[in-house]
């Protein structure tokens, strides 16, 4: 077997990291563990081992290594974010939020860190703060539809439907064939009482994705509000058929 020396820890870390990127995390773990045997305070190796462990479903161990990564390398913004994500999966939202905030303090213009913080804040019921983060995301990443869409979703959750509609429309300009965005626009228009426009948006969502059960349901509800009961029934029946088919697949 190849004999490795303490100074070879970076080689083991690089090999493990490469295997993680190749989605061979189970194979990466022994190399990263050996790197840490040679150099226990190797922050990058702790972070990479955390990534590998997370990907194979060993979340508690991943948290331990992410915590070690930021202990030995406090400026490792990615490790702070990774720690926050894993803590969030465990429902440990206050700790997750603190980790995301530290990642942003280190790298304030990183879209992923602000998106992750926004999602955690929303889950924690701190919706105004979440919206603030998503506004940063939309500003930093203005040419990505998802950045506007996530802000629109948060605004809709807060009942700010006019602003949500504006965000969904901005996203749609960047991704005109996105059925989910058409569906969101339909819901927003319907909530704002603009029912004929909502019908058009939801019909377009269904054209793009015929099996879009939620859009069929929402369109049926709006058509019923407009007194178009026959058409409404057709879409509500189709929504129920799709729901049952999805249940059988599960």
Short mmCIF file of C-alpha atoms in Angstrom, two decimals, residues 12 53 72 74 84 101 109 136 146 151-152 168 175 179 192 221 230:
data_model
loop_
_atom_site.label_atom_id
_atom_site.label_comp_id
_atom_site.label_asym_id
_atom_site.label_seq_id
_atom_site.Cartn_x
_atom_site.Cartn_y
_atom_site.Cartn_z
CA UNK A 12 -5.89 12.96 0.57
CA UNK A 53 -21.26 12.50 5.23
CA UNK A 72 -10.15 25.50 12.86
CA UNK A 74 -13.27 30.59 11.19
CA UNK A 84 -26.39 26.12 8.62
CA UNK A 101 -25.39 35.15 9.15
CA UNK A 109 -22.50 39.19 -1.87
CA UNK A 136 -30.83 41.18 -1.71
CA UNK A 146 -35.53 31.85 -9.49
CA UNK A 151 -38.98 36.81 -3.47
CA UNK A 152 -42.44 36.64 -5.03
CA UNK A 168 -43.41 36.69 -10.72
CA UNK A 175 -38.13 32.12 -18.10
CA UNK A 179 -45.29 26.58 -15.97
CA UNK A 192 -56.20 40.45 -6.66
CA UNK A 221 -62.05 27.48 -8.77
CA UNK A 230 -69.17 23.25 -16.83
#
